[in-house]
Structures are given as structure tokens and as C-alpha cells.
Amino acid sequence: QNFSPSYPTAQVMDLTFNNDGTKMYIVGNQNNDVSEYNLSTAFDVSTASYVQNFSVASQEATPTGMSFNNDGSKMFVTGMSSGIGGSGRDVNEYSLTTAFDVSTASYVQNFSVKAQENYPQGITFNSNGTKMFIIGHASDDVIEYSLSTAFDVSTASYTQVFSVRPQSNTPTGLTFNNDGTKMFV
């Protein structure tokens, strides 16, 4: 199946779902926003209907990736260009007062990945939020950060890097299996 967004989310960069697959989120870098869709059948994109969007333009002019924490109370958006109040080449953290409801999002803080990656694309976390992974296509690396407080980007520190250049010279996304023993780029 395929899905074409009804809301004008041009240049779709990344997508993710809530835990039970009844909501889908798309980040686009033309409107610089996150669009939320309801899925009447879990994980079936053909049943998606547009709900609302949340602009990240104040922090990010070129959003490229997104992720949520486990309970949907935090959203993270990566990007390459600064918005009005952002620095670019960073991870922007948002707090959601209602889980997985982007209309309740508010900006909290950001974390620069510029020292390791000029073009951050995808973002994901380990299951307990103590590790954050960024993939980018400037260095063609997966960059690992440790977070001393789970899902709090202000506590992130660089750990190590893994090159995917032999397999991909413009990687844009990454994910792990449930127990973290397999990585997919």
C-alpha cells in the first residue's frame, strides 16, 4: 500500500507511529511541521485521516527526523537549519501535555550534534531512553550519545560512532529491533 498525505506535508522526511499504531506522524521540511494522522486500523496507512499539525519552524527550518519517548510525553525533532530560536544541526525536545497529541507540544530545549554531524537525519533511542542515536549523511555515521537522565537531551554526551559508509553514502533513517540486537539503516 501507499499513502499520500492529505495535509500539504511536502518533502516528507520521516515518519513514526504511536505505540499501538493508531496514530501516525510525518515530519516535513517544506512546511517545517509534524502532521498527526489517525489510523482506523492500526499500522494500516491506507486508513489514515489527517488530524492536526504542529509547527517546529521556530526551532527548525529544515526538520529531517523525529521520535517520541515511550509514553508519548516527549517528542524529538532533528534538523539541519536553525529556525527563529534554534541553532540548527541539533535535536529539539518538546513536551506534550497529552500523550501523542502534537497540538499540546511545547518547546523545551535543544542539543547540538554539530561537532559530530552537519546533516543529522534520523533519530531513535534505546528502549529506556538512556542512549540516543543520530544518523547523518555528512559523515555517513550512526552516532551514539549517552543520556544520564532518560529522554532528556540536555544530559546527552557523545559516546561513539559507527560508519555505514561502505553500505550507504547518504543514510537518512535508522531503527533497532525490540531488544537492540539489530540495527537497520
GROMACS .gro file of N, CA, C and O in nm, residues 113 115-117 131-146 157-165 171 174 183:
model
  128
  113VAL      N    1   2.434   1.859   1.773
  113VAL     CA    2   2.515   1.744   1.729
  113VAL      C    3   2.618   1.789   1.625
  113VAL      O    4   2.682   1.708   1.560
  115ALA      N    5   2.914   1.902   1.636
  115ALA     CA    6   3.053   1.854   1.648
  115ALA      C    7   3.072   1.718   1.582
  115ALA      O    8   3.183   1.685   1.539
  116GLN      N    9   2.964   1.639   1.572
  116GLN     CA   10   2.974   1.506   1.513
  116GLN      C   11   2.909   1.497   1.375
  116GLN      O   12   2.947   1.413   1.295
  117GLU      N   13   2.807   1.580   1.347
  117GLU     CA   14   2.731   1.564   1.223
  117GLU      C   15   2.671   1.696   1.177
  117GLU      O   16   2.597   1.760   1.252
  131LYS      N   17   2.014   0.601   2.582
  131LYS     CA   18   2.101   0.615   2.465
  131LYS      C   19   2.020   0.678   2.352
  131LYS      O   20   1.905   0.642   2.329
  132MET      N   21   2.083   0.772   2.284
  132MET     CA   22   2.023   0.838   2.168
  132MET      C   23   2.113   0.812   2.049
  132MET      O   24   2.236   0.818   2.061
  133PHE      N   25   2.054   0.785   1.935
  133PHE     CA   26   2.128   0.756   1.813
  133PHE      C   27   2.084   0.852   1.703
  133PHE      O   28   1.965   0.871   1.680
  134ILE      N   29   2.182   0.912   1.638
  134ILE     CA   30   2.159   1.005   1.527
  134ILE      C   31   2.230   0.949   1.406
  134ILE      O   32   2.343   0.901   1.416
  135ILE      N   33   2.163   0.955   1.291
  135ILE     CA   34   2.230   0.918   1.166
  135ILE      C   35   2.232   1.041   1.077
  135ILE      O   36   2.139   1.122   1.079
  136GLY      N   37   2.342   1.057   1.004
  136GLY     CA   38   2.354   1.173   0.918
  136GLY      C   39   2.425   1.139   0.789
  136GLY      O   40   2.495   1.039   0.780
  137HIS      N   41   2.404   1.225   0.689
  137HIS     CA   42   2.468   1.195   0.561
  137HIS      C   43   2.584   1.287   0.527
  137HIS      O   44   2.634   1.287   0.416
  138ALA      N   45   2.634   1.362   0.625
  138ALA     CA   46   2.761   1.431   0.603
  138ALA      C   47   2.875   1.335   0.635
  138ALA      O   48   2.969   1.321   0.557
  139SER      N   49   2.864   1.267   0.748
  139SER     CA   50   2.968   1.173   0.788
  139SER      C   51   2.933   1.028   0.756
  139SER      O   52   3.019   0.941   0.765
  140ASP      N   53   2.807   1.002   0.720
  140ASP     CA   54   2.759   0.865   0.694
  140ASP      C   55   2.782   0.776   0.814
  140ASP      O   56   2.829   0.663   0.803
  141ASP      N   57   2.747   0.828   0.930
  141ASP     CA   58   2.771   0.758   1.057
  141ASP      C   59   2.642   0.745   1.137
  141ASP      O   60   2.551   0.827   1.126
  142VAL      N   61   2.641   0.644   1.224
  142VAL     CA   62   2.545   0.636   1.333
  142VAL      C   63   2.621   0.684   1.456
  142VAL      O   64   2.725   0.630   1.491
  143ILE      N   65   2.570   0.788   1.520
  143ILE     CA   66   2.638   0.849   1.634
  143ILE      C   67   2.560   0.816   1.759
  143ILE      O   68   2.438   0.836   1.764
  144GLU      N   69   2.629   0.765   1.859
  144GLU     CA   70   2.566   0.725   1.985
  144GLU      C   71   2.598   0.826   2.094
  144GLU      O   72   2.713   0.868   2.109
  145TYR      N   73   2.494   0.863   2.168
  145TYR     CA   74   2.508   0.952   2.283
  145TYR      C   75   2.450   0.882   2.405
  145TYR      O   76   2.351   0.810   2.395
  146SER      N   77   2.511   0.904   2.520
  146SER     CA   78   2.456   0.856   2.647
  146SER      C   79   2.379   0.969   2.712
  146SER      O   80   2.423   1.085   2.710
  157SER      N   81   2.571   1.308   2.612
  157SER     CA   82   2.714   1.322   2.587
  157SER      C   83   2.755   1.220   2.481
  157SER      O   84   2.706   1.107   2.479
  158TYR      N   85   2.845   1.263   2.394
  158TYR     CA   86   2.892   1.179   2.284
  158TYR      C   87   2.961   1.055   2.338
  158TYR      O   88   3.042   1.063   2.430
  159THR      N   89   2.929   0.939   2.279
  159THR     CA   90   2.990   0.813   2.322
  159THR      C   91   3.080   0.755   2.214
  159THR      O   92   3.198   0.735   2.235
  160GLN      N   93   3.020   0.725   2.097
  160GLN     CA   94   3.097   0.660   1.991
  160GLN      C   95   3.025   0.675   1.858
  160GLN      O   96   2.912   0.721   1.852
  161VAL      N   97   3.092   0.630   1.753
  161VAL     CA   98   3.038   0.641   1.618
  161VAL      C   99   3.059   0.510   1.544
  161VAL      O  100   3.155   0.438   1.570
  162PHE      N  101   2.967   0.481   1.453
  162PHE     CA  102   2.977   0.363   1.367
  162PHE      C  103   2.952   0.406   1.223
  162PHE      O  104   2.848   0.462   1.191
  163SER      N  105   3.049   0.381   1.136
  163SER     CA  106   3.036   0.422   0.996
  163SER      C  107   2.949   0.324   0.918
  163SER      O  108   2.965   0.202   0.930
  164VAL      N  109   2.858   0.380   0.838
  164VAL     CA  110   2.779   0.297   0.747
  164VAL      C  111   2.818   0.329   0.602
  164VAL      O  112   2.750   0.285   0.509
  165ARG      N  113   2.926   0.403   0.585
  165ARG     CA  114   2.969   0.446   0.452
  165ARG      C  115   2.989   0.329   0.355
  165ARG      O  116   2.953   0.342   0.238
  171PRO      N  117   2.279   0.805   0.419
  171PRO     CA  118   2.178   0.745   0.506
  171PRO      C  119   2.085   0.850   0.564
  171PRO      O  120   2.127   0.961   0.596
  174LEU      N  121   1.718   0.535   1.072
  174LEU     CA  122   1.765   0.417   1.142
  174LEU      C  123   1.662   0.375   1.246
  174LEU      O  124   1.584   0.455   1.295
  183MET      N  125   2.034  -0.346   1.412
  183MET     CA  126   2.016  -0.207   1.370
  183MET      C  127   1.986  -0.208   1.221
  183MET      O  128   2.046  -0.284   1.145
   0.00000   0.00000   0.00000
